Amino acid sequence: MTEDTKALKIEAARAALANVEPGMKLGLGTGSTSEEFVRLLATRVAEGLEIVGVPTSIRTETLCRELGVPLTTLDETPELDLTVDGADEIGPGLALVKGGGGALLREKIVAAASRRMIVIADESKLVEALGRFPLPIEVNAFGLRATMLAIEAAGRRFGLTGEIRLRMADGKPFVTDGGHHIVDASFGRIPATRAFADELNAIPGVVEHGLFIGLASLAILAGRDGIRTIDA
Ligand code: 5RP
């Protein structure tokens, strides 16, 4: 990541922080942009801001603990005021592709439990159609090959072809915080429709996919010309 991109991520995170009010229950996203948000939030917490956060990954949880951000769980606090998270792609209607960091399952559960979700990103994440970034799909390890074939077939039913790849890390299948694997589907242009989302969710081995439809309420995008916001 260039220094410029990092600076833009920090600007987007800073703008999102203006939406945080005392007493809020927050969902805390995963990834480099969310990390900048957590760092800025921690500074405000150190100054006396009272909030509580639900992290969307072990990585975010660890960072929050290091920085002294108070945490809770969704079991203790099942309804949240606001989630702030990054995205791999932001498309029309604020449909998102998420999961580049492998945290999509917890990210989606937390976003769905929140009254509002603000997506923060540098402007390169804004796209006219989703799909340049391969769609991450979290799958159960059991029957992996059959599940991958079923994902391929689901894509074909929507006119989509492309490589379906098991995500690897250090020569082994990547393992999510939930103990599952990730399949990255390079379908090309993804239809951001509930029909396609439902088709993927109907495959028994699919735990969840990274297509987020109707969850984000606001996008905060930082670019060279400043901050731009897009409402859902
Ligand atoms: C993790 C995610 C991230 O939000 C997404 O990958 C964006 O990451 P970054 O802010 O590092 O660009 O979905 O699962």
GROMACS .gro file of C-alpha atoms and ligand atoms in nm:
model
  246
    1MET     CA    1   0.000   0.000   0.000
    2THR     CA    2   0.140   0.343  -0.092
    3GLU     CA    3   0.169   0.622   0.167
    4ASP     CA    4  -0.092   0.813  -0.035
    5THR     CA    5  -0.345   0.530  -0.014
    6LYS     CA    6  -0.281   0.493   0.358
    7ALA     CA    7  -0.340   0.868   0.405
    8LEU     CA    8  -0.673   0.839   0.218
    9LYS     CA    9  -0.780   0.547   0.437
   10ILE     CA   10  -0.701   0.756   0.745
   11GLU     CA   11  -0.908   1.046   0.607
   12ALA     CA   12  -1.209   0.820   0.542
   13ALA     CA   13  -1.174   0.673   0.893
   14ARG     CA   14  -1.152   1.021   1.045
   15ALA     CA   15  -1.470   1.130   0.866
   16ALA     CA   16  -1.652   0.820   0.993
   17LEU     CA   17  -1.550   0.897   1.349
   18ALA     CA   18  -1.766   1.211   1.336
   19ASN     CA   19  -2.068   0.975   1.333
   20VAL     CA   20  -1.974   0.814   1.665
   21GLU     CA   21  -2.162   0.945   1.968
   22PRO     CA   22  -2.109   0.879   2.338
   23GLY     CA   23  -2.272   0.557   2.458
   24MET     CA   24  -2.281   0.396   2.115
   25LYS     CA   25  -2.251   0.024   2.064
   26LEU     CA   26  -2.026  -0.018   1.763
   27GLY     CA   27  -1.942  -0.293   1.517
   28LEU     CA   28  -1.573  -0.274   1.434
   29GLY     CA   29  -1.468  -0.394   1.089
   30THR     CA   30  -1.160  -0.574   0.965
   31GLY     CA   31  -0.886  -0.471   0.723
   32SER     CA   32  -0.638  -0.187   0.687
   33THR     CA   33  -0.902   0.090   0.663
   34SER     CA   34  -1.095  -0.040   0.963
   35GLU     CA   35  -0.768  -0.059   1.149
   36GLU     CA   36  -0.718   0.316   1.097
   37PHE     CA   37  -1.070   0.372   1.232
   38VAL     CA   38  -0.994   0.164   1.542
   39ARG     CA   39  -0.671   0.362   1.600
   40LEU     CA   40  -0.855   0.696   1.581
   41LEU     CA   41  -1.137   0.561   1.797
   42ALA     CA   42  -0.885   0.448   2.058
   43THR     CA   43  -0.748   0.802   2.080
   44ARG     CA   44  -1.099   0.933   2.150
   45VAL     CA   45  -1.156   0.657   2.407
   46ALA     CA   46  -0.834   0.759   2.582
   47GLU     CA   47  -0.974   1.113   2.595
   48GLY     CA   48  -1.288   0.989   2.769
   49LEU     CA   49  -1.534   0.885   2.494
   50GLU     CA   50  -1.750   0.601   2.626
   51ILE     CA   51  -1.838   0.342   2.363
   52VAL     CA   52  -1.829  -0.034   2.341
   53GLY     CA   53  -1.731  -0.234   2.036
   54VAL     CA   54  -1.793  -0.574   1.882
   55PRO     CA   55  -1.490  -0.677   1.671
   56THR     CA   56  -1.551  -0.861   1.344
   57SER     CA   57  -1.234  -1.067   1.364
   58ILE     CA   58  -0.968  -1.193   1.602
   59ARG     CA   59  -0.730  -0.950   1.428
   60THR     CA   60  -0.951  -0.651   1.516
   61GLU     CA   61  -1.014  -0.786   1.864
   62THR     CA   62  -0.638  -0.809   1.927
   63LEU     CA   63  -0.583  -0.453   1.804
   64CYS     CA   64  -0.868  -0.322   2.023
   65ARG     CA   65  -0.722  -0.493   2.329
   66GLU     CA   66  -0.376  -0.348   2.255
   67LEU     CA   67  -0.522   0.002   2.219
   68GLY     CA   68  -0.767  -0.015   2.510
   69VAL     CA   69  -1.093  -0.003   2.313
   70PRO     CA   70  -1.367  -0.153   2.536
   71LEU     CA   71  -1.517  -0.466   2.385
   72THR     CA   72  -1.835  -0.665   2.418
   73THR     CA   73  -1.977  -0.959   2.225
   74LEU     CA   74  -2.288  -0.989   2.012
   75ASP     CA   75  -2.422  -1.236   2.269
   76GLU     CA   76  -2.399  -0.971   2.541
   77THR     CA   77  -2.500  -0.685   2.308
   78PRO     CA   78  -2.703  -0.825   2.018
   79GLU     CA   79  -2.822  -0.489   1.882
   80LEU     CA   80  -2.565  -0.233   1.768
   81ASP     CA   81  -2.600   0.134   1.676
   82LEU     CA   82  -2.338   0.155   1.406
   83THR     CA   83  -2.085  -0.062   1.225
   84VAL     CA   84  -1.787   0.095   1.050
   85ASP     CA   85  -1.609  -0.135   0.806
   86GLY     CA   86  -1.407  -0.132   0.484
   87ALA     CA   87  -1.488  -0.304   0.155
   88ASP     CA   88  -1.312  -0.452  -0.143
   89GLU     CA   89  -1.562  -0.300  -0.386
   90ILE     CA   90  -1.847  -0.052  -0.350
   91GLY     CA   91  -2.099  -0.070  -0.633
   92PRO     CA   92  -2.431   0.089  -0.728
   93GLY     CA   93  -2.683   0.106  -0.443
   94LEU     CA   94  -2.395   0.053  -0.201
   95ALA     CA   95  -2.382  -0.318  -0.282
   96LEU     CA   96  -2.044  -0.437  -0.158
   97VAL     CA   97  -1.792  -0.710  -0.213
   98LYS     CA   98  -1.622  -0.793   0.115
   99GLY     CA   99  -1.403  -1.069   0.247
  100GLY     CA  100  -1.064  -0.985   0.102
  101GLY     CA  101  -0.935  -1.015   0.457
  102GLY     CA  102  -1.129  -1.336   0.514
  103ALA     CA  103  -1.361  -1.193   0.781
  104LEU     CA  104  -1.680  -1.175   0.577
  105LEU     CA  105  -1.893  -1.406   0.795
  106ARG     CA  106  -1.847  -1.212   1.119
  107GLU     CA  107  -1.856  -0.885   0.925
  108LYS     CA  108  -2.195  -0.972   0.779
  109ILE     CA  109  -2.338  -1.094   1.111
  110VAL     CA  110  -2.224  -0.775   1.285
  111ALA     CA  111  -2.346  -0.546   1.002
  112ALA     CA  112  -2.686  -0.718   1.005
  113ALA     CA  113  -2.711  -0.662   1.381
  114SER     CA  114  -2.643  -0.288   1.339
  115ARG     CA  115  -2.893  -0.010   1.278
  116ARG     CA  116  -2.645   0.157   1.039
  117MET     CA  117  -2.336   0.049   0.851
  118ILE     CA  118  -2.085   0.304   0.727
  119VAL     CA  119  -1.837   0.180   0.467
  120ILE     CA  120  -1.503   0.356   0.462
  121ALA     CA  121  -1.256   0.335   0.176
  122ASP     CA  122  -1.026   0.519  -0.057
  123GLU     CA  123  -1.200   0.613  -0.381
  124SER     CA  124  -1.037   0.330  -0.581
  125LYS     CA  125  -1.293   0.093  -0.424
  126LEU     CA  126  -1.587   0.261  -0.599
  127VAL     CA  127  -1.688   0.065  -0.911
  128GLU     CA  128  -1.964   0.084  -1.174
  129ALA     CA  129  -2.027  -0.289  -1.145
  130LEU     CA  130  -1.907  -0.540  -0.888
  131GLY     CA  131  -1.677  -0.822  -0.987
  132ARG     CA  132  -1.333  -0.694  -1.072
  133PHE     CA  133  -1.236  -0.822  -0.727
  134PRO     CA  134  -1.298  -1.199  -0.701
  135LEU     CA  135  -1.600  -1.275  -0.482
  136PRO     CA  136  -1.491  -1.437  -0.153
  137ILE     CA  137  -1.715  -1.724  -0.046
  138GLU     CA  138  -1.672  -1.890   0.294
  139VAL     CA  139  -1.717  -2.265   0.271
  140ASN     CA  140  -1.717  -2.563   0.504
  141ALA     CA  141  -1.406  -2.780   0.470
  142PHE     CA  142  -1.621  -3.092   0.432
  143GLY     CA  143  -1.697  -3.173   0.070
  144LEU     CA  144  -1.493  -2.882  -0.057
  145ARG     CA  145  -1.465  -3.006  -0.415
  146ALA     CA  146  -1.841  -3.068  -0.441
  147THR     CA  147  -1.911  -2.722  -0.300
  148MET     CA  148  -1.673  -2.562  -0.550
  149LEU     CA  149  -1.848  -2.743  -0.836
  150ALA     CA  150  -2.185  -2.626  -0.702
  151ILE     CA  151  -2.059  -2.265  -0.690
  152GLU     CA  152  -1.941  -2.299  -1.048
  153ALA     CA  153  -2.283  -2.432  -1.151
  154ALA     CA  154  -2.462  -2.151  -0.964
  155GLY     CA  155  -2.252  -1.898  -1.154
  156ARG     CA  156  -2.338  -2.065  -1.487
  157ARG     CA  157  -2.711  -2.034  -1.409
  158PHE     CA  158  -2.652  -1.657  -1.400
  159GLY     CA  159  -2.440  -1.662  -1.715
  160LEU     CA  160  -2.116  -1.635  -1.517
  161THR     CA  161  -1.803  -1.834  -1.583
  162GLY     CA  162  -1.457  -1.793  -1.440
  163GLU     CA  163  -1.203  -1.944  -1.212
  164ILE     CA  164  -1.313  -2.071  -0.870
  165ARG     CA  165  -1.006  -2.091  -0.648
  166LEU     CA  166  -0.943  -2.213  -0.296
  167ARG     CA  167  -0.762  -1.934  -0.105
  168MET     CA  168  -0.422  -2.046   0.021
  169ALA     CA  169  -0.198  -1.905   0.293
  170ASP     CA  170   0.156  -2.032   0.356
  171GLY     CA  171   0.096  -2.328   0.125
  172LYS     CA  172  -0.217  -2.443   0.310
  173PRO     CA  173  -0.586  -2.363   0.268
  174PHE     CA  174  -0.662  -2.033   0.443
  175VAL     CA  175  -0.866  -2.088   0.761
  176THR     CA  176  -1.116  -1.824   0.877
  177ASP     CA  177  -1.185  -1.726   1.239
  178GLY     CA  178  -1.484  -1.962   1.216
  179GLY     CA  179  -1.263  -2.254   1.108
  180HIS     CA  180  -1.384  -2.256   0.747
  181HIS     CA  181  -1.209  -2.202   0.413
  182ILE     CA  182  -1.249  -1.928   0.151
  183VAL     CA  183  -1.313  -1.982  -0.218
  184ASP     CA  184  -1.246  -1.680  -0.442
  185ALA     CA  185  -1.476  -1.675  -0.744
  186SER     CA  186  -1.352  -1.470  -1.041
  187PHE     CA  187  -1.693  -1.445  -1.205
  188GLY     CA  188  -1.626  -1.111  -1.371
  189ARG     CA  189  -1.927  -0.879  -1.348
  190ILE     CA  190  -2.134  -0.996  -1.050
  191PRO     CA  191  -2.509  -0.935  -1.049
  192ALA     CA  192  -2.567  -0.759  -0.716
  193THR     CA  193  -2.910  -0.914  -0.682
  194ARG     CA  194  -3.077  -1.103  -0.403
  195ALA     CA  195  -3.152  -1.382  -0.652
  196PHE     CA  196  -2.780  -1.443  -0.707
  197ALA     CA  197  -2.702  -1.403  -0.336
  198ASP     CA  198  -2.978  -1.654  -0.251
  199GLU     CA  199  -2.849  -1.896  -0.515
  200LEU     CA  200  -2.507  -1.901  -0.346
  201ASN     CA  201  -2.657  -1.929   0.004
  202ALA     CA  202  -2.868  -2.225  -0.112
  203ILE     CA  203  -2.554  -2.438  -0.163
  204PRO     CA  204  -2.523  -2.652   0.153
  205GLY     CA  205  -2.143  -2.619   0.182
  206VAL     CA  206  -2.153  -2.239   0.151
  207VAL     CA  207  -2.140  -2.079   0.494
  208GLU     CA  208  -2.170  -1.719   0.365
  209HIS     CA  209  -2.055  -1.507   0.074
  210GLY     CA  210  -1.900  -1.163   0.046
  211LEU     CA  211  -2.181  -1.000  -0.149
  212PHE     CA  212  -2.335  -0.745   0.091
  213ILE     CA  213  -2.669  -0.619  -0.040
  214GLY     CA  214  -2.884  -0.368   0.148
  215LEU     CA  215  -2.655  -0.353   0.450
  216ALA     CA  216  -2.454  -0.035   0.399
  217SER     CA  217  -2.634   0.292   0.469
  218LEU     CA  218  -2.351   0.533   0.388
  219ALA     CA  219  -2.016   0.518   0.210
  220ILE     CA  220  -1.738   0.759   0.299
  221LEU     CA  221  -1.480   0.771   0.023
  222ALA     CA  222  -1.155   0.960   0.045
  223GLY     CA  223  -0.993   1.083  -0.275
  224ARG     CA  224  -0.736   1.334  -0.389
  225ASP     CA  225  -1.012   1.599  -0.405
  226GLY     CA  226  -1.135   1.531  -0.052
  227ILE     CA  227  -1.415   1.332   0.109
  228ARG     CA  228  -1.721   1.219  -0.082
  229THR     CA  229  -2.023   1.053   0.080
  230ILE     CA  230  -2.282   0.832  -0.088
  231ASP     CA  231  -2.613   0.743   0.079
  232ALA     CA  232  -2.783   0.414   0.010
  2335RP     C1  233  -1.211  -0.808   0.528
  2335RP     C2  234  -1.279  -0.707   0.443
  2335RP     C3  235  -1.216  -0.572   0.431
  2335RP     O1  236  -1.305  -0.476   0.474
  2335RP     C4  237  -1.178  -0.549   0.289
  2335RP     O2  238  -1.092  -0.653   0.248
  2335RP     C5  239  -1.109  -0.412   0.271
  2335RP     O3  240  -0.984  -0.414   0.332
  2335RP     P1  241  -0.888  -0.289   0.329
  2335RP     O4  242  -0.950  -0.184   0.416
  2335RP     O5  243  -0.759  -0.342   0.385
  2335RP     O6  244  -0.873  -0.242   0.188
  2335RP     O7  245  -1.383  -0.728   0.386
  2335RP     O8  246  -1.277  -0.930   0.523
   0.00000   0.00000   0.00000
